[in-house]
PDB file of C-alpha atoms in Angstrom:
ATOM      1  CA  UNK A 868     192.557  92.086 220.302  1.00  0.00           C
ATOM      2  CA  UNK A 869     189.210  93.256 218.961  1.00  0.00           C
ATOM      3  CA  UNK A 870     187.242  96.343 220.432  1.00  0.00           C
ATOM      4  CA  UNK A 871     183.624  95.485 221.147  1.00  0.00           C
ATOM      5  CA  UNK A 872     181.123  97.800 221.895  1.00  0.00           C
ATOM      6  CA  UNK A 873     177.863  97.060 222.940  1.00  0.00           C
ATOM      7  CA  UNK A 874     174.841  99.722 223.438  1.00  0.00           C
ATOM      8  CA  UNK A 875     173.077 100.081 225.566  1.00  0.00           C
ATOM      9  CA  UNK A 876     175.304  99.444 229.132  1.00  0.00           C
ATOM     10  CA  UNK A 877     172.221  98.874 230.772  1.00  0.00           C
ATOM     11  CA  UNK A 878     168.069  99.840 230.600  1.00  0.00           C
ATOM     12  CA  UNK A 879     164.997  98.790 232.562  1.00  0.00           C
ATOM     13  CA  UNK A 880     162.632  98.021 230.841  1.00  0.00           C
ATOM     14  CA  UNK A 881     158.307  96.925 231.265  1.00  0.00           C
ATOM     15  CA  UNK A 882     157.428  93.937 231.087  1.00  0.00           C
ATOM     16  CA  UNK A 883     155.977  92.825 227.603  1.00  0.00           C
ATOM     17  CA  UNK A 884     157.907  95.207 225.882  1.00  0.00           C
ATOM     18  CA  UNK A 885     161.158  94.475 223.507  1.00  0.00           C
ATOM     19  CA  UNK A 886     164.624  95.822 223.425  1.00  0.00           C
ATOM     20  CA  UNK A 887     167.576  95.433 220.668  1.00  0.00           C
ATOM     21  CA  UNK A 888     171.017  95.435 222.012  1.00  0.00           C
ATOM     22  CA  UNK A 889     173.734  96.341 219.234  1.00  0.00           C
ATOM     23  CA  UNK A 890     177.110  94.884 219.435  1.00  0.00           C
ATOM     24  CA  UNK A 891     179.955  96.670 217.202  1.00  0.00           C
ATOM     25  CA  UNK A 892     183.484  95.505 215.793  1.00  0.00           C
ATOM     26  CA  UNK A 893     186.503  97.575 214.905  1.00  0.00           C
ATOM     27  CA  UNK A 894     187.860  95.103 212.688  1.00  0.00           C
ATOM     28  CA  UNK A 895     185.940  92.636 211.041  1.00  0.00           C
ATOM     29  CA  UNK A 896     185.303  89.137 212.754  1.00  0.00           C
ATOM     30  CA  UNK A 897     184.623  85.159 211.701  1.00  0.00           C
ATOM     31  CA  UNK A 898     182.227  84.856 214.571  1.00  0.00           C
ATOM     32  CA  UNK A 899     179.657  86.352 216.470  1.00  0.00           C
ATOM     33  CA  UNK A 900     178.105  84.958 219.795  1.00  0.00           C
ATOM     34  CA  UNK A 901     175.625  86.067 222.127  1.00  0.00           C
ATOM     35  CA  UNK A 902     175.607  85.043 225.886  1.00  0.00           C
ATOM     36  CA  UNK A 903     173.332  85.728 228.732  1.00  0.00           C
ATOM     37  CA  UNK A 904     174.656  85.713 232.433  1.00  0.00           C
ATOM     38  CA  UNK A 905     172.064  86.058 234.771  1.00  0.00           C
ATOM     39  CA  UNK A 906     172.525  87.413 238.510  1.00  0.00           C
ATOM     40  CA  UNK A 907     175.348  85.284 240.330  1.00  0.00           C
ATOM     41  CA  UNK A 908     175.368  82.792 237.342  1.00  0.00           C
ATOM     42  CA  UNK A 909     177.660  82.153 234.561  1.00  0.00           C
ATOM     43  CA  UNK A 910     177.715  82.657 230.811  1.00  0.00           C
ATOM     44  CA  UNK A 911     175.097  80.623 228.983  1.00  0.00           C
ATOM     45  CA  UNK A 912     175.732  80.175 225.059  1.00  0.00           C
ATOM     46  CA  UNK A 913     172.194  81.919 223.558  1.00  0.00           C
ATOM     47  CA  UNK A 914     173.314  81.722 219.825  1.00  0.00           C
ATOM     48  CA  UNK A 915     175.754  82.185 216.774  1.00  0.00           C
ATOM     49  CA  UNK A 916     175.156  85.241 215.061  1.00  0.00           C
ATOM     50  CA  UNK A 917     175.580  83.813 211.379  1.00  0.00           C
ATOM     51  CA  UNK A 918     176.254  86.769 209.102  1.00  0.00           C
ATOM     52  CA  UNK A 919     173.579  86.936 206.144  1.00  0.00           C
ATOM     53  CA  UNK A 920     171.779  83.804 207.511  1.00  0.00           C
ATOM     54  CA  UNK A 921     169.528  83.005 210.290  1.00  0.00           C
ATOM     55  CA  UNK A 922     171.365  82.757 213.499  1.00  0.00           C
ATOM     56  CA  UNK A 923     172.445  79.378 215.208  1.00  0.00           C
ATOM     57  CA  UNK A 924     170.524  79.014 218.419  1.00  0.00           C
ATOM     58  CA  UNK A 925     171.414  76.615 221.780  1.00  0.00           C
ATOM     59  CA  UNK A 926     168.983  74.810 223.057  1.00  0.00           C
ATOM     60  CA  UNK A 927     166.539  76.596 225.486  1.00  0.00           C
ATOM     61  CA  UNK A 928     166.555  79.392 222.818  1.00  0.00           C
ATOM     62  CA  UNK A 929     164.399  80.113 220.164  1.00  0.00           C
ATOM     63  CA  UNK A 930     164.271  82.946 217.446  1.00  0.00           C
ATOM     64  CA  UNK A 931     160.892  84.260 218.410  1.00  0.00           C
ATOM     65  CA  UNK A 932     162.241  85.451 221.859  1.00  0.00           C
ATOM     66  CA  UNK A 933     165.580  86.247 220.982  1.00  0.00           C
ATOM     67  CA  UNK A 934     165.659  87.471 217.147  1.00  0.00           C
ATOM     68  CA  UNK A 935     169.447  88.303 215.846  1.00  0.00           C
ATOM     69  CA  UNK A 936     170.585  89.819 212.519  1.00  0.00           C
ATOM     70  CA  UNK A 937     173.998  89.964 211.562  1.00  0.00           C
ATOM     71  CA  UNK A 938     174.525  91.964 207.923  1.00  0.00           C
ATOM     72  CA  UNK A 939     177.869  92.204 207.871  1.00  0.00           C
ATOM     73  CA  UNK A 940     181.250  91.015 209.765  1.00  0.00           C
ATOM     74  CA  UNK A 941     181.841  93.667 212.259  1.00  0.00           C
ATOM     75  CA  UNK A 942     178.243  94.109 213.312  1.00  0.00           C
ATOM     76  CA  UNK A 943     175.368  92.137 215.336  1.00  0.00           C
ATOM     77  CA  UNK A 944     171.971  92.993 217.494  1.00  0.00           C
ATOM     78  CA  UNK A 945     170.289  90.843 219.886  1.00  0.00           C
ATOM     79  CA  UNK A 946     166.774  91.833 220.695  1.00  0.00           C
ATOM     80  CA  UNK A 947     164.671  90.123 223.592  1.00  0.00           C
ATOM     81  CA  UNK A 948     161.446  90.287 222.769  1.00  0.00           C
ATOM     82  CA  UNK A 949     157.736  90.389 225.202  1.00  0.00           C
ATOM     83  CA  UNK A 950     160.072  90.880 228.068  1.00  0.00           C
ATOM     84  CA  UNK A 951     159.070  89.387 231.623  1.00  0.00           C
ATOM     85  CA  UNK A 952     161.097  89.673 234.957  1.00  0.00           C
ATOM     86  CA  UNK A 953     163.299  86.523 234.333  1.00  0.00           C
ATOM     87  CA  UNK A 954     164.964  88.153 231.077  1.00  0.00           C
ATOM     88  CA  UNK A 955     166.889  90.774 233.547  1.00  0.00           C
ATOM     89  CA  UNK A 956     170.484  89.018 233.297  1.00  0.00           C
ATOM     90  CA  UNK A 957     173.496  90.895 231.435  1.00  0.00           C
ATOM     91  CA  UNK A 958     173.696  90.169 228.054  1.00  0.00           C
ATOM     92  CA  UNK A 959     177.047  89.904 226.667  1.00  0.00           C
ATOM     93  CA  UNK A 960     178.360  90.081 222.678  1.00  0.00           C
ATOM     94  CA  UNK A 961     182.096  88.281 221.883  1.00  0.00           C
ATOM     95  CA  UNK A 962     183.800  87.823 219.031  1.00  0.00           C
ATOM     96  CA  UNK A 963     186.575  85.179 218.098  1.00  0.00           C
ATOM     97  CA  UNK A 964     188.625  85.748 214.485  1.00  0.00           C
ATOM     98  CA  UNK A 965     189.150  82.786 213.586  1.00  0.00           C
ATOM     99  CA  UNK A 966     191.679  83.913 210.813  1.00  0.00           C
ATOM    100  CA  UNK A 967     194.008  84.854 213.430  1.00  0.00           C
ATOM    101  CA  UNK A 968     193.209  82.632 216.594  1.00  0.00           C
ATOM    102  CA  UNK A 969     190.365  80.994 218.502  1.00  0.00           C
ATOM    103  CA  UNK A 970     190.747  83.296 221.084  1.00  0.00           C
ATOM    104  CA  UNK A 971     187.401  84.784 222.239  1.00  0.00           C
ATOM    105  CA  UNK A 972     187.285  88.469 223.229  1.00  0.00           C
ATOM    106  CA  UNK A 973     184.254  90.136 224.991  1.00  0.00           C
ATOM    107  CA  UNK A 974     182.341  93.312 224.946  1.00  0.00           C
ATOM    108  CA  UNK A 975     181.223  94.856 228.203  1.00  0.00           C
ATOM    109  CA  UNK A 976     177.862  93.732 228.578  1.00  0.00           C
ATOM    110  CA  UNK A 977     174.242  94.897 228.490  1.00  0.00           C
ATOM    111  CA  UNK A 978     172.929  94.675 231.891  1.00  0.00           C
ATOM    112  CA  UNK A 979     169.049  94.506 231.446  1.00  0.00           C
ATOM    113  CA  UNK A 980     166.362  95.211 234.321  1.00  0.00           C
ATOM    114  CA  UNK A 981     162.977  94.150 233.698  1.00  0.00           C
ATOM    115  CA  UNK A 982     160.193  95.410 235.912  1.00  0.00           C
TER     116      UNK A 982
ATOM    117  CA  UNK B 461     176.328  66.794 235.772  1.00  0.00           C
ATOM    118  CA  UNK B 462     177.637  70.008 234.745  1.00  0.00           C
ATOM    119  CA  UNK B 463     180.042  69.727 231.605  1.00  0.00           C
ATOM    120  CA  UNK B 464     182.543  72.123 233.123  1.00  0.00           C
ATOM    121  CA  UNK B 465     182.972  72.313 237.029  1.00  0.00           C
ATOM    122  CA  UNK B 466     184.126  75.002 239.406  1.00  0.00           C
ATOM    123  CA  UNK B 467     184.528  75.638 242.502  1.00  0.00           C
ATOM    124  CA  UNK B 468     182.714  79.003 243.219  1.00  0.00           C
ATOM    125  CA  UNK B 469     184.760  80.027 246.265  1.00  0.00           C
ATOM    126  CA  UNK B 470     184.982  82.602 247.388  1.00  0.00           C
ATOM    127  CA  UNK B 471     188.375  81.926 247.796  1.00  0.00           C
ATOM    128  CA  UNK B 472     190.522  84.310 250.405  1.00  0.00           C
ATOM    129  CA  UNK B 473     193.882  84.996 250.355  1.00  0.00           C
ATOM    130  CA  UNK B 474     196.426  87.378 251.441  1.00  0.00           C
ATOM    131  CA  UNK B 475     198.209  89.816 249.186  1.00  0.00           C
ATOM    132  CA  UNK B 476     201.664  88.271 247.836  1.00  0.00           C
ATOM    133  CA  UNK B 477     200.167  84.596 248.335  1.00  0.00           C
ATOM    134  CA  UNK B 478     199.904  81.806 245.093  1.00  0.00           C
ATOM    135  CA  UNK B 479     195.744  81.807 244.278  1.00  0.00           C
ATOM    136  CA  UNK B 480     195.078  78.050 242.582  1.00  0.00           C
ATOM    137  CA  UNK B 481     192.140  77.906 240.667  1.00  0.00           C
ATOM    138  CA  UNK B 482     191.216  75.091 238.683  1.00  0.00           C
ATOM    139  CA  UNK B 483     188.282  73.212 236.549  1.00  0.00           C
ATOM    140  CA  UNK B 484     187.256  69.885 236.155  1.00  0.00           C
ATOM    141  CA  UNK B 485     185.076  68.615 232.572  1.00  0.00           C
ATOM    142  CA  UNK B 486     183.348  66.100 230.996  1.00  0.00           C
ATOM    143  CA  UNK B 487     183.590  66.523 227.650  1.00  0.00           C
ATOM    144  CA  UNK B 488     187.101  65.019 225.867  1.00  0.00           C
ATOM    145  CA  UNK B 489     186.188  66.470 222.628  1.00  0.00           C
ATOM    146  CA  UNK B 490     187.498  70.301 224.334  1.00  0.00           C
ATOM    147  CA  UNK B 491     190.503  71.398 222.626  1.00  0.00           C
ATOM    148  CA  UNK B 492     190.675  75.319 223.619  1.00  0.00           C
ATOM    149  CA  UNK B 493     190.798  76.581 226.676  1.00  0.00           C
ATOM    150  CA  UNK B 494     190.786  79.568 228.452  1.00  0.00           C
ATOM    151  CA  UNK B 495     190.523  81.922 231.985  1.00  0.00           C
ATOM    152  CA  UNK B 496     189.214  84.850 231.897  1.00  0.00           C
ATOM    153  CA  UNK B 497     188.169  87.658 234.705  1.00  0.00           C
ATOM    154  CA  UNK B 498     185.815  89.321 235.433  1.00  0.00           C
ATOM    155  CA  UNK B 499     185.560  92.376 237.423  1.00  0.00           C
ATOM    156  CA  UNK B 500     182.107  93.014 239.026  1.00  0.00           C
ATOM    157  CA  UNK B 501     179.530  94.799 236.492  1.00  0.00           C
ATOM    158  CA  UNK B 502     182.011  94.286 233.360  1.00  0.00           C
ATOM    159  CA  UNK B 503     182.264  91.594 230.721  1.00  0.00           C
ATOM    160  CA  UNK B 504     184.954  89.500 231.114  1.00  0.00           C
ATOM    161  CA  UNK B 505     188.857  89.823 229.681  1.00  0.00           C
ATOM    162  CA  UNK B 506     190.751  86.861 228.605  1.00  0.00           C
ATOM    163  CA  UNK B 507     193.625  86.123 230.582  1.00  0.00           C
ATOM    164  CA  UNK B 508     195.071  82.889 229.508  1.00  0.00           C
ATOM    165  CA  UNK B 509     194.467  80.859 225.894  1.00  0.00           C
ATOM    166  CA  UNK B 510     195.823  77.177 225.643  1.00  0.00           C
ATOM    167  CA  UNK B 511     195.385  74.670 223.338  1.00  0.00           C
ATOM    168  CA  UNK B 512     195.751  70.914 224.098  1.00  0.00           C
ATOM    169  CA  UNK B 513     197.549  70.103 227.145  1.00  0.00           C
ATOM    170  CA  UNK B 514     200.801  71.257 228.719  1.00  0.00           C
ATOM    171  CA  UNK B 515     201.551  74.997 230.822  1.00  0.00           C
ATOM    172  CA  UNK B 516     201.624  78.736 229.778  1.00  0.00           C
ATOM    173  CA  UNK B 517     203.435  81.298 231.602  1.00  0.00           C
ATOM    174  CA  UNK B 518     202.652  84.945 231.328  1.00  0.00           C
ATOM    175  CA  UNK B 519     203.467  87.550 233.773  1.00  0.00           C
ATOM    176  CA  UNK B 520     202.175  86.186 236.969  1.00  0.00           C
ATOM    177  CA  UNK B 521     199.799  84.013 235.378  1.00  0.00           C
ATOM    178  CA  UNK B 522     200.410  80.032 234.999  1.00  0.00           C
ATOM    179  CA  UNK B 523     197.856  77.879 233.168  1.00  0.00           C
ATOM    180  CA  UNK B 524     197.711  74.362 233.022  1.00  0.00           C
ATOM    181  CA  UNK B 525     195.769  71.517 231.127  1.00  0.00           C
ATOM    182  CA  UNK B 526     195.925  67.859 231.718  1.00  0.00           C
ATOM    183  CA  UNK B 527     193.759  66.731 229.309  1.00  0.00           C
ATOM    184  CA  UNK B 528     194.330  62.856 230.056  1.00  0.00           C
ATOM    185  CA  UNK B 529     192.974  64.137 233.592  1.00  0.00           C
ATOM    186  CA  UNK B 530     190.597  66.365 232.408  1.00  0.00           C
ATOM    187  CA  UNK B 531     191.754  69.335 234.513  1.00  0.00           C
ATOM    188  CA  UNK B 532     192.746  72.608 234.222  1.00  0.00           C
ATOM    189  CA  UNK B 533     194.618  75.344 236.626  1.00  0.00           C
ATOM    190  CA  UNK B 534     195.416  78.903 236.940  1.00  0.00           C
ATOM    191  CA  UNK B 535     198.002  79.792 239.019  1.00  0.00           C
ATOM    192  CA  UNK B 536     198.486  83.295 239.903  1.00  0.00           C
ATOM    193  CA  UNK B 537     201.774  84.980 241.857  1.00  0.00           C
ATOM    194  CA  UNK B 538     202.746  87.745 244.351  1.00  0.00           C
ATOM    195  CA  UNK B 539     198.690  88.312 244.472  1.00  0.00           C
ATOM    196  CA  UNK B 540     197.750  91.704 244.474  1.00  0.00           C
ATOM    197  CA  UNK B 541     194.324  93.258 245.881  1.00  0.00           C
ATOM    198  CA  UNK B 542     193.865  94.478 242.291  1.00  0.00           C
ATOM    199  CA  UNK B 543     193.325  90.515 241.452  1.00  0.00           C
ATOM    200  CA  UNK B 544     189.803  90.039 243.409  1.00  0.00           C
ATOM    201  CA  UNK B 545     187.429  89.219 240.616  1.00  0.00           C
ATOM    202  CA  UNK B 546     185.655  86.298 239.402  1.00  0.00           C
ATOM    203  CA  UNK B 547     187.398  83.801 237.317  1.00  0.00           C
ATOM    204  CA  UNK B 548     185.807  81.870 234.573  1.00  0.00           C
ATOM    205  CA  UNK B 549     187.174  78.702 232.965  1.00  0.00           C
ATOM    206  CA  UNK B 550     185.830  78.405 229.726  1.00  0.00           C
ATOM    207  CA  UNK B 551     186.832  75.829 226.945  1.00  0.00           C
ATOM    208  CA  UNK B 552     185.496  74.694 223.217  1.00  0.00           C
ATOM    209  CA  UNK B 553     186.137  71.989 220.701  1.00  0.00           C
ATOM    210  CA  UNK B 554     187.108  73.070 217.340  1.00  0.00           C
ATOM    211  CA  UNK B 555     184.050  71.225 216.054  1.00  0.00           C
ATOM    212  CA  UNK B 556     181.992  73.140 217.710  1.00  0.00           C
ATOM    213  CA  UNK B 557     182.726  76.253 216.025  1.00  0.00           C
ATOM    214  CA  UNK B 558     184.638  78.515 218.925  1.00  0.00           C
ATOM    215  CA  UNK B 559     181.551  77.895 221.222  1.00  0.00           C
ATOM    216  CA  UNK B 560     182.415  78.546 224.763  1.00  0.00           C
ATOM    217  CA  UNK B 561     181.410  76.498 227.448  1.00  0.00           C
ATOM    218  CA  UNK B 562     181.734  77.927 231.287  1.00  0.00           C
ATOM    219  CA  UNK B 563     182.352  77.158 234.327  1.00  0.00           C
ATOM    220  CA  UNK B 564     180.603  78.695 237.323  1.00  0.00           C
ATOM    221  CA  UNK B 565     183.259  81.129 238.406  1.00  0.00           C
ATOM    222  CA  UNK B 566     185.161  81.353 241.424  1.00  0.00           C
ATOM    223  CA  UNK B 567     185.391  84.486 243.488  1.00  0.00           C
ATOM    224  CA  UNK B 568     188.949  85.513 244.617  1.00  0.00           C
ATOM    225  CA  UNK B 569     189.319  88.182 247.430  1.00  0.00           C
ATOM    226  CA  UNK B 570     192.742  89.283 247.577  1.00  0.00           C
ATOM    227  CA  UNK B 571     193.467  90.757 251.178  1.00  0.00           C
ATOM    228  CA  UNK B 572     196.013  93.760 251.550  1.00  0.00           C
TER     229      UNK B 572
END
């Protein structure tokens, strides 16, 4: 399986101000997703990280609040952007290599406080 | 209605018992699907992967998909305490590009 690693683990962060999480491969990947699980939810589908085009965004998301870049295959960042309290949630990176499986594989999460 | 449906528990049972988990969806066009858990303040780590219908055995683990039911099951044997965590269905359709969909997670508490 793929090794993810996603910086930071975890910030807090004011409120109108904007943080980039980074999500790394060790191998390169077909796909790139981001997800957002907020307290004592599940994972919510934010977008596709497309690599060398503009990302593929689920409804409810737009690019203005949630810009991500993706310039190569083993390497994505997800910033939120004119943070307020309801962005605090953990934001998670996965992968899924399509050349070998569909299997989806996870990183460890960013877990984001917004005060 | 949620597209994917499950039961959030928390669901209690003693060490060495059979934990049954399952999901319910909406959607006939899933293909893929998978359990994963999740341990509190991680990301979570795929257990199972299945596609289509029928069962998969690994280890302790037991998944099964009825897809004419729409209807999915983990089992898990000789439960250990080292097995309370959430578990998430999750499940996509090829068309869809790998795209996960969720369910809500049930909590399992694994009693010594």
């Amino acid at each position: 399986s793929a090794v993810i690693s996603q910086k930071p683990s975890r910030d807090i962060c004011q409120r109108g101000t904007s943080l980039t999480i980074q999500c790394q491969v060790d191998s390169q990947v077909t796909m790139m997703f981001w997800y957002r699980q907020q307290p004592g939810q599940s994972l919510t589908l934010i977008a596709t990280a497309n690599q060398g085009s503009e990302a593929t965004y689920e409804s409810g998301f737009v690019i203005d609040k949630f810009p991500i870049s993706r310039p190569n295959l083993t390497f994505s960042t997800l910033t939120v952007s004119n943070m307020s309290p309801e962005d605090s949630s953990i934001y998670l990176c996965s992968v899924v290599d399509t050349w070998k499986s569909f299997e989806a594989f996870f990183g460890q999460g960013t877990r984001l406080t917004v005060v | 209605q949620k597209e994917v449906e499950q039961d959030p528990g928390p669901l209690s049972v003693p060490e060495g018992a059979i934990v049954s988990l399952n999901c319910t969806y909406s959607n006939s066009a899933f293909q893929y699907f998978m359990w994963y858990r999740q341990y509190s303040r991680k990301g979570p780590e795929l257990l199972m992967y299945t596609y289509s219908s029928g069962n998969k055995e690994d280890g302790r683990f037991t998944a099964q998909v009825d897809k004419s039911s729409k209807y999915i099951s983990l089992f898990i044997r000789d439960s250990q305490p080292s097995d309370s965590a959430t578990y998430l269905c999750a499940m996509s359709a090829e068309a869809a590009g790998n795209k996960l969909t969720f369910g809500g997670g049930t909590r399992v508490l694994v009693k010594p």
